[in-house]
Amino acid sequence: MDLDNTSDKEKLELCRRYYHAGFALLPFVWLINLIWFFKHGFLRPSYEEQHEIKWYIIKSGIGSLVWFIILLTWFITYQIYRSEWGSTGDYLSFIIHRVFQYLLRHTSRDYKGK
């Protein structure tokens, strides 16, 4: 999408939609909002909708940062304590290779019992 060819009101509405979409546990949308609208919110000369766009950009950046910290904390915690959690730590693991083998075995028409 080319934001340079849209009106300032449309930019504000799109920025607002992306901000609200981030609350659906989609922090990546907040990051996209921050990247796409940064130039229009902070680097362009002042215009009527700019203040609101800036506000949505700042809140999107904060939301992305909070989610990044939460996920990083979980990743580090899991890597450090997984073995101490025993079978619970193993059940939290997801091994894609085994899942694909199972699916191929039970869904493939050409499978000959290998």
Backbone as XML, in Angstrom:
<?xml version="1.0"?>
<chain id="A" units="angstrom">
  <residue number="1" name="MET">
    <atom name="N" x="0.844" y="-1.176" z="0.000"/>
    <atom name="CA" x="0.000" y="0.000" z="0.000"/>
    <atom name="C" x="0.888" y="1.236" z="0.000"/>
  </residue>
  <residue number="2" name="ASP">
    <atom name="N" x="0.558" y="2.171" z="-0.840"/>
    <atom name="CA" x="1.316" y="3.403" z="-0.946"/>
    <atom name="C" x="0.624" y="4.489" z="-0.126"/>
  </residue>
  <residue number="3" name="LEU">
    <atom name="N" x="1.199" y="4.807" z="1.005"/>
    <atom name="CA" x="0.594" y="5.810" z="1.888"/>
    <atom name="C" x="0.722" y="7.225" z="1.345"/>
  </residue>
  <residue number="4" name="ASP">
    <atom name="N" x="1.642" y="7.436" z="0.412"/>
    <atom name="CA" x="1.832" y="8.775" z="-0.130"/>
    <atom name="C" x="0.640" y="9.205" z="-0.991"/>
  </residue>
  <residue number="5" name="ASN">
    <atom name="N" x="-0.108" y="8.242" z="-1.511"/>
    <atom name="CA" x="-1.249" y="8.567" z="-2.382"/>
    <atom name="C" x="-2.579" y="8.582" z="-1.644"/>
  </residue>
  <residue number="6" name="THR">
    <atom name="N" x="-2.565" y="8.460" z="-0.319"/>
    <atom name="CA" x="-3.811" y="8.490" z="0.447"/>
    <atom name="C" x="-3.932" y="9.821" z="1.188"/>
  </residue>
  <residue number="7" name="SER">
    <atom name="N" x="-5.155" y="10.183" z="1.486"/>
    <atom name="CA" x="-5.366" y="11.442" z="2.199"/>
    <atom name="C" x="-4.953" y="11.278" z="3.666"/>
  </residue>
  <residue number="8" name="ASP">
    <atom name="N" x="-4.771" y="12.397" z="4.336"/>
    <atom name="CA" x="-4.362" y="12.361" z="5.744"/>
    <atom name="C" x="-5.437" y="11.727" z="6.619"/>
  </residue>
  <residue number="9" name="LYS">
    <atom name="N" x="-6.701" y="11.937" z="6.280"/>
    <atom name="CA" x="-7.784" y="11.318" z="7.064"/>
    <atom name="C" x="-7.783" y="9.805" z="6.891"/>
  </residue>
  <residue number="10" name="GLU">
    <atom name="N" x="-7.517" y="9.339" z="5.679"/>
    <atom name="CA" x="-7.439" y="7.897" z="5.444"/>
    <atom name="C" x="-6.246" y="7.289" z="6.191"/>
  </residue>
  <residue number="11" name="LYS">
    <atom name="N" x="-5.144" y="8.018" z="6.236"/>
    <atom name="CA" x="-3.974" y="7.549" z="6.988"/>
    <atom name="C" x="-4.300" y="7.411" z="8.471"/>
  </residue>
  <residue number="12" name="LEU">
    <atom name="N" x="-4.989" y="8.409" z="8.994"/>
    <atom name="CA" x="-5.371" y="8.360" z="10.401"/>
    <atom name="C" x="-6.285" y="7.167" z="10.664"/>
  </residue>
  <residue number="13" name="GLU">
    <atom name="N" x="-7.250" y="6.941" z="9.802"/>
    <atom name="CA" x="-8.179" y="5.824" z="9.981"/>
    <atom name="C" x="-7.448" y="4.484" z="9.889"/>
  </residue>
  <residue number="14" name="LEU">
    <atom name="N" x="-6.536" y="4.353" z="8.945"/>
    <atom name="CA" x="-5.771" y="3.110" z="8.805"/>
    <atom name="C" x="-4.863" y="2.895" z="10.012"/>
  </residue>
  <residue number="15" name="CYS">
    <atom name="N" x="-4.218" y="3.953" z="10.471"/>
    <atom name="CA" x="-3.353" y="3.858" z="11.647"/>
    <atom name="C" x="-4.173" y="3.442" z="12.869"/>
  </residue>
  <residue number="16" name="ARG">
    <atom name="N" x="-5.349" y="4.004" z="13.019"/>
    <atom name="CA" x="-6.239" y="3.655" z="14.127"/>
    <atom name="C" x="-6.660" y="2.193" z="14.041"/>
  </residue>
  <residue number="17" name="ARG">
    <atom name="N" x="-6.992" y="1.714" z="12.846"/>
    <atom name="CA" x="-7.393" y="0.307" z="12.672"/>
    <atom name="C" x="-6.252" y="-0.646" z="13.032"/>
  </residue>
  <residue number="18" name="TYR">
    <atom name="N" x="-5.057" y="-0.326" z="12.592"/>
    <atom name="CA" x="-3.912" y="-1.183" z="12.913"/>
    <atom name="C" x="-3.656" y="-1.192" z="14.418"/>
  </residue>
  <residue number="19" name="TYR">
    <atom name="N" x="-3.808" y="-0.047" z="15.039"/>
    <atom name="CA" x="-3.608" y="0.021" z="16.480"/>
    <atom name="C" x="-4.612" y="-0.874" z="17.201"/>
  </residue>
  <residue number="20" name="HIS">
    <atom name="N" x="-5.867" y="-0.803" z="16.827"/>
    <atom name="CA" x="-6.897" y="-1.628" z="17.466"/>
    <atom name="C" x="-6.718" y="-3.109" z="17.132"/>
  </residue>
  <residue number="21" name="ALA">
    <atom name="N" x="-6.246" y="-3.416" z="15.940"/>
    <atom name="CA" x="-6.003" y="-4.815" z="15.559"/>
    <atom name="C" x="-4.917" y="-5.438" z="16.438"/>
  </residue>
  <residue number="22" name="GLY">
    <atom name="N" x="-3.987" y="-4.654" z="16.903"/>
    <atom name="CA" x="-2.931" y="-5.160" z="17.769"/>
    <atom name="C" x="-3.443" y="-5.723" z="19.078"/>
  </residue>
  <residue number="23" name="PHE">
    <atom name="N" x="-4.617" y="-5.277" z="19.506"/>
    <atom name="CA" x="-5.194" y="-5.788" z="20.748"/>
    <atom name="C" x="-5.752" y="-7.200" z="20.597"/>
  </residue>
  <residue number="24" name="ALA">
    <atom name="N" x="-5.828" y="-7.701" z="19.377"/>
    <atom name="CA" x="-6.282" y="-9.070" z="19.143"/>
    <atom name="C" x="-5.088" y="-10.027" z="19.254"/>
  </residue>
  <residue number="25" name="LEU">
    <atom name="N" x="-4.183" y="-9.729" z="20.188"/>
    <atom name="CA" x="-2.964" y="-10.501" z="20.417"/>
    <atom name="C" x="-2.121" y="-10.600" z="19.151"/>
  </residue>
  <residue number="26" name="LEU">
    <atom name="N" x="-2.033" y="-9.502" z="18.427"/>
    <atom name="CA" x="-1.239" y="-9.422" z="17.208"/>
    <atom name="C" x="-0.216" y="-8.291" z="17.326"/>
  </residue>
  <residue number="27" name="PRO">
    <atom name="N" x="0.792" y="-8.469" z="18.167"/>
    <atom name="CA" x="1.750" y="-7.376" z="18.366"/>
    <atom name="C" x="2.536" y="-7.035" z="17.108"/>
  </residue>
  <residue number="28" name="PHE">
    <atom name="N" x="2.598" y="-7.987" z="16.160"/>
    <atom name="CA" x="3.290" y="-7.698" z="14.910"/>
    <atom name="C" x="2.590" y="-6.570" z="14.144"/>
  </residue>
  <residue number="29" name="VAL">
    <atom name="N" x="1.270" y="-6.469" z="14.270"/>
    <atom name="CA" x="0.517" y="-5.398" z="13.616"/>
    <atom name="C" x="0.931" y="-4.050" z="14.202"/>
  </residue>
  <residue number="30" name="TRP">
    <atom name="N" x="1.170" y="-4.010" z="15.499"/>
    <atom name="CA" x="1.649" y="-2.762" z="16.109"/>
    <atom name="C" x="3.009" y="-2.373" z="15.541"/>
  </residue>
  <residue number="31" name="LEU">
    <atom name="N" x="3.877" y="-3.352" z="15.356"/>
    <atom name="CA" x="5.195" y="-3.070" z="14.790"/>
    <atom name="C" x="5.065" y="-2.538" z="13.363"/>
  </residue>
  <residue number="32" name="ILE">
    <atom name="N" x="4.186" y="-3.141" z="12.574"/>
    <atom name="CA" x="3.937" y="-2.664" z="11.207"/>
    <atom name="C" x="3.397" y="-1.230" z="11.254"/>
  </residue>
  <residue number="33" name="ASN">
    <atom name="N" x="2.483" y="-0.970" z="12.165"/>
    <atom name="CA" x="1.919" y="0.374" z="12.321"/>
    <atom name="C" x="3.028" y="1.381" z="12.606"/>
  </residue>
  <residue number="34" name="LEU">
    <atom name="N" x="3.915" y="1.032" z="13.503"/>
    <atom name="CA" x="5.036" y="1.901" z="13.852"/>
    <atom name="C" x="5.916" y="2.179" z="12.637"/>
  </residue>
  <residue number="35" name="ILE">
    <atom name="N" x="6.254" y="1.146" z="11.897"/>
    <atom name="CA" x="7.158" y="1.302" z="10.750"/>
    <atom name="C" x="6.489" y="2.083" z="9.619"/>
  </residue>
  <residue number="36" name="TRP">
    <atom name="N" x="5.260" y="1.724" z="9.271"/>
    <atom name="CA" x="4.584" y="2.364" z="8.141"/>
    <atom name="C" x="4.293" y="3.833" z="8.379"/>
  </residue>
  <residue number="37" name="PHE">
    <atom name="N" x="3.881" y="4.184" z="9.573"/>
    <atom name="CA" x="3.397" y="5.540" z="9.799"/>
    <atom name="C" x="4.424" y="6.455" z="10.466"/>
  </residue>
  <residue number="38" name="PHE">
    <atom name="N" x="5.610" y="5.963" z="10.786"/>
    <atom name="CA" x="6.612" y="6.791" z="11.454"/>
    <atom name="C" x="6.931" y="8.039" z="10.636"/>
  </residue>
  <residue number="39" name="LYS">
    <atom name="N" x="7.165" y="7.855" z="9.362"/>
    <atom name="CA" x="7.501" y="8.992" z="8.493"/>
    <atom name="C" x="6.372" y="10.029" z="8.478"/>
  </residue>
  <residue number="40" name="HIS">
    <atom name="N" x="5.134" y="9.559" z="8.414"/>
    <atom name="CA" x="3.995" y="10.473" z="8.328"/>
    <atom name="C" x="3.676" y="11.121" z="9.679"/>
  </residue>
  <residue number="41" name="GLY">
    <atom name="N" x="4.055" y="10.474" z="10.743"/>
    <atom name="CA" x="3.759" y="11.023" z="12.054"/>
    <atom name="C" x="4.835" y="11.935" z="12.602"/>
  </residue>
  <residue number="42" name="PHE">
    <atom name="N" x="6.095" y="11.694" z="12.223"/>
    <atom name="CA" x="7.181" y="12.435" z="12.858"/>
    <atom name="C" x="8.069" y="13.225" z="11.890"/>
  </residue>
  <residue number="43" name="LEU">
    <atom name="N" x="8.112" y="12.852" z="10.630"/>
    <atom name="CA" x="9.069" y="13.489" z="9.724"/>
    <atom name="C" x="8.440" y="14.486" z="8.752"/>
  </residue>
  <residue number="44" name="ARG">
    <atom name="N" x="7.138" y="14.434" z="8.579"/>
    <atom name="CA" x="6.452" y="15.364" z="7.682"/>
    <atom name="C" x="6.160" y="16.683" z="8.383"/>
  </residue>
  <residue number="45" name="PRO">
    <atom name="N" x="5.995" y="17.739" z="7.586"/>
    <atom name="CA" x="5.548" y="19.005" z="8.195"/>
    <atom name="C" x="4.183" y="18.811" z="8.862"/>
  </residue>
  <residue number="46" name="SER">
    <atom name="N" x="3.887" y="19.641" z="9.807"/>
    <atom name="CA" x="2.678" y="19.496" z="10.620"/>
    <atom name="C" x="1.402" y="19.586" z="9.776"/>
  </residue>
  <residue number="47" name="TYR">
    <atom name="N" x="0.428" y="18.738" z="10.118"/>
    <atom name="CA" x="-0.894" y="18.761" z="9.508"/>
    <atom name="C" x="-1.900" y="18.349" z="10.573"/>
  </residue>
  <residue number="48" name="GLU">
    <atom name="N" x="-3.173" y="18.496" z="10.269"/>
    <atom name="CA" x="-4.229" y="18.369" z="11.274"/>
    <atom name="C" x="-4.255" y="17.013" z="11.977"/>
  </residue>
  <residue number="49" name="GLU">
    <atom name="N" x="-4.151" y="15.915" z="11.247"/>
    <atom name="CA" x="-4.274" y="14.577" z="11.823"/>
    <atom name="C" x="-2.972" y="14.052" z="12.433"/>
  </residue>
  <residue number="50" name="GLN">
    <atom name="N" x="-1.892" y="14.789" z="12.284"/>
    <atom name="CA" x="-0.580" y="14.294" z="12.696"/>
    <atom name="C" x="-0.489" y="13.996" z="14.189"/>
  </residue>
  <residue number="51" name="HIS">
    <atom name="N" x="-1.105" y="14.819" z="15.007"/>
    <atom name="CA" x="-1.026" y="14.615" z="16.454"/>
    <atom name="C" x="-1.629" y="13.262" z="16.847"/>
  </residue>
  <residue number="52" name="GLU">
    <atom name="N" x="-2.791" y="12.929" z="16.274"/>
    <atom name="CA" x="-3.417" y="11.643" z="16.588"/>
    <atom name="C" x="-2.593" y="10.467" z="16.045"/>
  </residue>
  <residue number="53" name="ILE">
    <atom name="N" x="-2.051" y="10.633" z="14.837"/>
    <atom name="CA" x="-1.219" y="9.572" z="14.266"/>
    <atom name="C" x="0.001" y="9.340" z="15.141"/>
  </residue>
  <residue number="54" name="LYS">
    <atom name="N" x="0.624" y="10.424" z="15.610"/>
    <atom name="CA" x="1.774" y="10.285" z="16.514"/>
    <atom name="C" x="1.383" y="9.487" z="17.761"/>
  </residue>
  <residue number="55" name="TRP">
    <atom name="N" x="0.231" y="9.801" z="18.311"/>
    <atom name="CA" x="-0.219" y="9.130" z="19.526"/>
    <atom name="C" x="-0.392" y="7.629" z="19.286"/>
  </residue>
  <residue number="56" name="TYR">
    <atom name="N" x="-1.007" y="7.252" z="18.158"/>
    <atom name="CA" x="-1.176" y="5.836" z="17.837"/>
    <atom name="C" x="0.166" y="5.155" z="17.573"/>
  </residue>
  <residue number="57" name="ILE">
    <atom name="N" x="1.093" y="5.868" z="16.952"/>
    <atom name="CA" x="2.425" y="5.303" z="16.685"/>
    <atom name="C" x="3.155" y="5.038" z="18.003"/>
  </residue>
  <residue number="58" name="ILE">
    <atom name="N" x="3.116" y="5.991" z="18.906"/>
    <atom name="CA" x="3.789" y="5.829" z="20.198"/>
    <atom name="C" x="3.192" y="4.662" z="20.975"/>
  </residue>
  <residue number="59" name="LYS">
    <atom name="N" x="1.864" y="4.586" z="21.028"/>
    <atom name="CA" x="1.218" y="3.485" z="21.753"/>
    <atom name="C" x="1.495" y="2.147" z="21.075"/>
  </residue>
  <residue number="60" name="SER">
    <atom name="N" x="1.558" y="2.125" z="19.751"/>
    <atom name="CA" x="1.887" y="0.889" z="19.042"/>
    <atom name="C" x="3.312" y="0.450" z="19.366"/>
  </residue>
  <residue number="61" name="GLY">
    <atom name="N" x="4.227" y="1.393" z="19.412"/>
    <atom name="CA" x="5.609" y="1.066" z="19.751"/>
    <atom name="C" x="5.731" y="0.528" z="21.167"/>
  </residue>
  <residue number="62" name="ILE">
    <atom name="N" x="5.016" y="1.139" z="22.099"/>
    <atom name="CA" x="5.045" y="0.664" z="23.486"/>
    <atom name="C" x="4.448" y="-0.735" z="23.580"/>
  </residue>
  <residue number="63" name="GLY">
    <atom name="N" x="3.323" y="-0.964" z="22.895"/>
    <atom name="CA" x="2.708" y="-2.289" z="22.900"/>
    <atom name="C" x="3.625" y="-3.353" z="22.315"/>
  </residue>
  <residue number="64" name="SER">
    <atom name="N" x="4.288" y="-3.038" z="21.221"/>
    <atom name="CA" x="5.242" y="-3.982" z="20.614"/>
    <atom name="C" x="6.389" y="-4.279" z="21.562"/>
  </residue>
  <residue number="65" name="LEU">
    <atom name="N" x="6.901" y="-3.257" z="22.199"/>
    <atom name="CA" x="8.010" y="-3.432" z="23.129"/>
    <atom name="C" x="7.605" y="-4.305" z="24.317"/>
  </residue>
  <residue number="66" name="VAL">
    <atom name="N" x="6.425" y="-4.062" z="24.854"/>
    <atom name="CA" x="5.943" y="-4.873" z="25.980"/>
    <atom name="C" x="5.809" y="-6.331" z="25.570"/>
  </residue>
  <residue number="67" name="TRP">
    <atom name="N" x="5.207" y="-6.592" z="24.403"/>
    <atom name="CA" x="5.078" y="-7.974" z="23.926"/>
    <atom name="C" x="6.442" y="-8.614" z="23.685"/>
  </residue>
  <residue number="68" name="PHE">
    <atom name="N" x="7.379" y="-7.853" z="23.122"/>
    <atom name="CA" x="8.719" y="-8.384" z="22.885"/>
    <atom name="C" x="9.372" y="-8.782" z="24.206"/>
  </residue>
  <residue number="69" name="ILE">
    <atom name="N" x="9.245" y="-7.948" z="25.231"/>
    <atom name="CA" x="9.823" y="-8.254" z="26.543"/>
    <atom name="C" x="9.168" y="-9.493" z="27.142"/>
  </residue>
  <residue number="70" name="ILE">
    <atom name="N" x="7.844" y="-9.592" z="27.035"/>
    <atom name="CA" x="7.138" y="-10.766" z="27.570"/>
    <atom name="C" x="7.586" y="-12.037" z="26.858"/>
  </residue>
  <residue number="71" name="LEU">
    <atom name="N" x="7.640" y="-12.010" z="25.527"/>
    <atom name="CA" x="8.047" y="-13.207" z="24.781"/>
    <atom name="C" x="9.507" y="-13.564" z="25.055"/>
  </residue>
  <residue number="72" name="LEU">
    <atom name="N" x="10.371" y="-12.583" z="25.110"/>
    <atom name="CA" x="11.775" y="-12.848" z="25.394"/>
    <atom name="C" x="11.943" y="-13.455" z="26.785"/>
  </residue>
  <residue number="73" name="THR">
    <atom name="N" x="11.199" y="-12.944" z="27.747"/>
    <atom name="CA" x="11.245" y="-13.486" z="29.108"/>
    <atom name="C" x="10.797" y="-14.945" z="29.108"/>
  </residue>
  <residue number="74" name="TRP">
    <atom name="N" x="9.712" y="-15.240" z="28.396"/>
    <atom name="CA" x="9.229" y="-16.622" z="28.314"/>
    <atom name="C" x="10.256" y="-17.520" z="27.635"/>
  </residue>
  <residue number="75" name="PHE">
    <atom name="N" x="10.838" y="-17.090" z="26.533"/>
    <atom name="CA" x="11.830" y="-17.902" z="25.826"/>
    <atom name="C" x="13.011" y="-18.224" z="26.727"/>
  </residue>
  <residue number="76" name="ILE">
    <atom name="N" x="13.519" y="-17.229" z="27.407"/>
    <atom name="CA" x="14.675" y="-17.441" z="28.289"/>
    <atom name="C" x="14.302" y="-18.363" z="29.446"/>
  </residue>
  <residue number="77" name="THR">
    <atom name="N" x="13.149" y="-18.117" z="30.056"/>
    <atom name="CA" x="12.696" y="-18.958" z="31.169"/>
    <atom name="C" x="12.544" y="-20.403" z="30.716"/>
  </residue>
  <residue number="78" name="TYR">
    <atom name="N" x="11.936" y="-20.606" z="29.567"/>
    <atom name="CA" x="11.718" y="-21.961" z="29.069"/>
    <atom name="C" x="13.045" y="-22.664" z="28.794"/>
  </residue>
  <residue number="79" name="GLN">
    <atom name="N" x="13.978" y="-21.972" z="28.170"/>
    <atom name="CA" x="15.264" y="-22.586" z="27.859"/>
    <atom name="C" x="16.052" y="-22.950" z="29.121"/>
  </residue>
  <residue number="80" name="ILE">
    <atom name="N" x="15.951" y="-22.137" z="30.129"/>
    <atom name="CA" x="16.703" y="-22.395" z="31.362"/>
    <atom name="C" x="16.069" y="-23.506" z="32.190"/>
  </residue>
  <residue number="81" name="TYR">
    <atom name="N" x="14.744" y="-23.507" z="32.304"/>
    <atom name="CA" x="14.077" y="-24.409" z="33.249"/>
    <atom name="C" x="13.353" y="-25.593" z="32.621"/>
  </residue>
  <residue number="82" name="ARG">
    <atom name="N" x="13.397" y="-25.769" z="31.326"/>
    <atom name="CA" x="12.649" y="-26.846" z="30.680"/>
    <atom name="C" x="13.005" y="-28.211" z="31.244"/>
  </residue>
  <residue number="83" name="SER">
    <atom name="N" x="14.275" y="-28.479" z="31.419"/>
    <atom name="CA" x="14.675" y="-29.793" z="31.923"/>
    <atom name="C" x="14.249" y="-29.997" z="33.376"/>
  </residue>
  <residue number="84" name="GLU">
    <atom name="N" x="14.198" y="-28.946" z="34.150"/>
    <atom name="CA" x="13.757" y="-29.064" z="35.541"/>
    <atom name="C" x="12.252" y="-29.305" z="35.648"/>
  </residue>
  <residue number="85" name="TRP">
    <atom name="N" x="11.490" y="-28.917" z="34.633"/>
    <atom name="CA" x="10.046" y="-29.089" z="34.647"/>
    <atom name="C" x="9.623" y="-30.509" z="34.300"/>
  </residue>
  <residue number="86" name="GLY">
    <atom name="N" x="10.577" y="-31.340" z="33.921"/>
    <atom name="CA" x="10.281" y="-32.745" z="33.624"/>
    <atom name="C" x="9.361" y="-32.904" z="32.431"/>
  </residue>
  <residue number="87" name="SER">
    <atom name="N" x="8.359" y="-33.760" z="32.589"/>
    <atom name="CA" x="7.467" y="-34.055" z="31.462"/>
    <atom name="C" x="6.631" y="-32.844" z="31.065"/>
  </residue>
  <residue number="88" name="THR">
    <atom name="N" x="6.342" y="-31.970" z="32.001"/>
    <atom name="CA" x="5.589" y="-30.764" z="31.663"/>
    <atom name="C" x="6.376" y="-29.913" z="30.669"/>
  </residue>
  <residue number="89" name="GLY">
    <atom name="N" x="7.666" y="-29.779" z="30.883"/>
    <atom name="CA" x="8.508" y="-29.042" z="29.947"/>
    <atom name="C" x="8.545" y="-29.699" z="28.586"/>
  </residue>
  <residue number="90" name="ASP">
    <atom name="N" x="8.536" y="-31.043" z="28.561"/>
    <atom name="CA" x="8.522" y="-31.750" z="27.287"/>
    <atom name="C" x="7.193" y="-31.576" z="26.567"/>
  </residue>
  <residue number="91" name="TYR">
    <atom name="N" x="6.094" y="-31.588" z="27.305"/>
    <atom name="CA" x="4.785" y="-31.409" z="26.685"/>
    <atom name="C" x="4.613" y="-30.006" z="26.101"/>
  </residue>
  <residue number="92" name="LEU">
    <atom name="N" x="5.335" y="-29.044" z="26.659"/>
    <atom name="CA" x="5.269" y="-27.690" z="26.114"/>
    <atom name="C" x="6.049" y="-27.562" z="24.806"/>
  </residue>
  <residue number="93" name="SER">
    <atom name="N" x="6.911" y="-28.540" z="24.530"/>
    <atom name="CA" x="7.681" y="-28.538" z="23.290"/>
    <atom name="C" x="6.792" y="-28.972" z="22.134"/>
  </residue>
  <residue number="94" name="PHE">
    <atom name="N" x="7.129" y="-28.513" z="20.978"/>
    <atom name="CA" x="6.397" y="-28.896" z="19.783"/>
    <atom name="C" x="7.427" y="-29.292" z="18.743"/>
  </residue>
  <residue number="95" name="ILE">
    <atom name="N" x="7.447" y="-30.561" z="18.406"/>
    <atom name="CA" x="8.426" y="-31.057" z="17.445"/>
    <atom name="C" x="7.716" y="-31.248" z="16.114"/>
  </residue>
  <residue number="96" name="ILE">
    <atom name="N" x="8.030" y="-30.393" z="15.182"/>
    <atom name="CA" x="7.334" y="-30.379" z="13.898"/>
    <atom name="C" x="7.607" y="-31.653" z="13.108"/>
  </residue>
  <residue number="97" name="HIS">
    <atom name="N" x="8.815" y="-32.151" z="13.149"/>
    <atom name="CA" x="9.185" y="-33.318" z="12.354"/>
    <atom name="C" x="8.249" y="-34.492" z="12.644"/>
  </residue>
  <residue number="98" name="ARG">
    <atom name="N" x="7.987" y="-34.784" z="13.882"/>
    <atom name="CA" x="7.123" y="-35.904" z="14.247"/>
    <atom name="C" x="5.679" y="-35.669" z="13.820"/>
  </residue>
  <residue number="99" name="VAL">
    <atom name="N" x="5.233" y="-34.446" z="13.901"/>
    <atom name="CA" x="3.863" y="-34.136" z="13.491"/>
    <atom name="C" x="3.701" y="-34.376" z="11.997"/>
  </residue>
  <residue number="100" name="PHE">
    <atom name="N" x="4.670" y="-33.913" z="11.203"/>
    <atom name="CA" x="4.582" y="-34.123" z="9.763"/>
    <atom name="C" x="4.659" y="-35.599" z="9.400"/>
  </residue>
  <residue number="101" name="GLN">
    <atom name="N" x="5.502" y="-36.361" z="10.093"/>
    <atom name="CA" x="5.569" y="-37.802" z="9.830"/>
    <atom name="C" x="4.210" y="-38.438" z="10.104"/>
  </residue>
  <residue number="102" name="TYR">
    <atom name="N" x="3.586" y="-38.077" z="11.199"/>
    <atom name="CA" x="2.287" y="-38.633" z="11.554"/>
    <atom name="C" x="1.244" y="-38.276" z="10.493"/>
  </residue>
  <residue number="103" name="LEU">
    <atom name="N" x="1.231" y="-37.019" z="10.090"/>
    <atom name="CA" x="0.250" y="-36.590" z="9.098"/>
    <atom name="C" x="0.469" y="-37.276" z="7.759"/>
  </residue>
  <residue number="104" name="LEU">
    <atom name="N" x="1.710" y="-37.397" z="7.354"/>
    <atom name="CA" x="1.997" y="-38.066" z="6.092"/>
    <atom name="C" x="1.584" y="-39.533" z="6.133"/>
  </residue>
  <residue number="105" name="ARG">
    <atom name="N" x="1.843" y="-40.191" z="7.246"/>
    <atom name="CA" x="1.510" y="-41.601" z="7.386"/>
    <atom name="C" x="0.005" y="-41.842" z="7.318"/>
  </residue>
  <residue number="106" name="HIS">
    <atom name="N" x="-0.762" y="-40.930" z="7.891"/>
    <atom name="CA" x="-2.193" y="-41.166" z="8.012"/>
    <atom name="C" x="-3.039" y="-40.462" z="6.960"/>
  </residue>
  <residue number="107" name="THR">
    <atom name="N" x="-2.419" y="-39.668" z="6.124"/>
    <atom name="CA" x="-3.210" y="-38.967" z="5.108"/>
    <atom name="C" x="-2.756" y="-39.262" z="3.692"/>
  </residue>
  <residue number="108" name="SER">
    <atom name="N" x="-1.575" y="-39.811" z="3.522"/>
    <atom name="CA" x="-1.035" y="-40.057" z="2.193"/>
    <atom name="C" x="-1.684" y="-41.284" z="1.566"/>
  </residue>
  <residue number="109" name="ARG">
    <atom name="N" x="-2.128" y="-41.139" z="0.342"/>
    <atom name="CA" x="-2.728" y="-42.279" z="-0.378"/>
    <atom name="C" x="-1.657" y="-43.238" z="-0.869"/>
  </residue>
  <residue number="110" name="ASP">
    <atom name="N" x="-0.440" y="-42.708" z="-1.077"/>
    <atom name="CA" x="0.645" y="-43.534" z="-1.600"/>
    <atom name="C" x="1.447" y="-44.207" z="-0.495"/>
  </residue>
  <residue number="111" name="TYR">
    <atom name="N" x="1.076" y="-44.028" z="0.743"/>
    <atom name="CA" x="1.830" y="-44.600" z="1.848"/>
    <atom name="C" x="1.679" y="-46.118" z="1.840"/>
  </residue>
  <residue number="112" name="LYS">
    <atom name="N" x="2.817" y="-46.812" z="1.897"/>
    <atom name="CA" x="2.801" y="-48.269" z="1.818"/>
    <atom name="C" x="3.306" y="-48.902" z="3.087"/>
  </residue>
  <residue number="113" name="GLY">
    <atom name="N" x="3.123" y="-48.245" z="4.217"/>
    <atom name="CA" x="3.500" y="-48.824" z="5.498"/>
    <atom name="C" x="4.966" y="-48.694" z="5.833"/>
  </residue>
  <residue number="114" name="LYS">
    <atom name="N" x="5.672" y="-47.780" z="5.241"/>
    <atom name="CA" x="7.100" y="-47.612" z="5.520"/>
    <atom name="C" x="7.326" y="-47.003" z="6.868"/>
  </residue>
</chain>
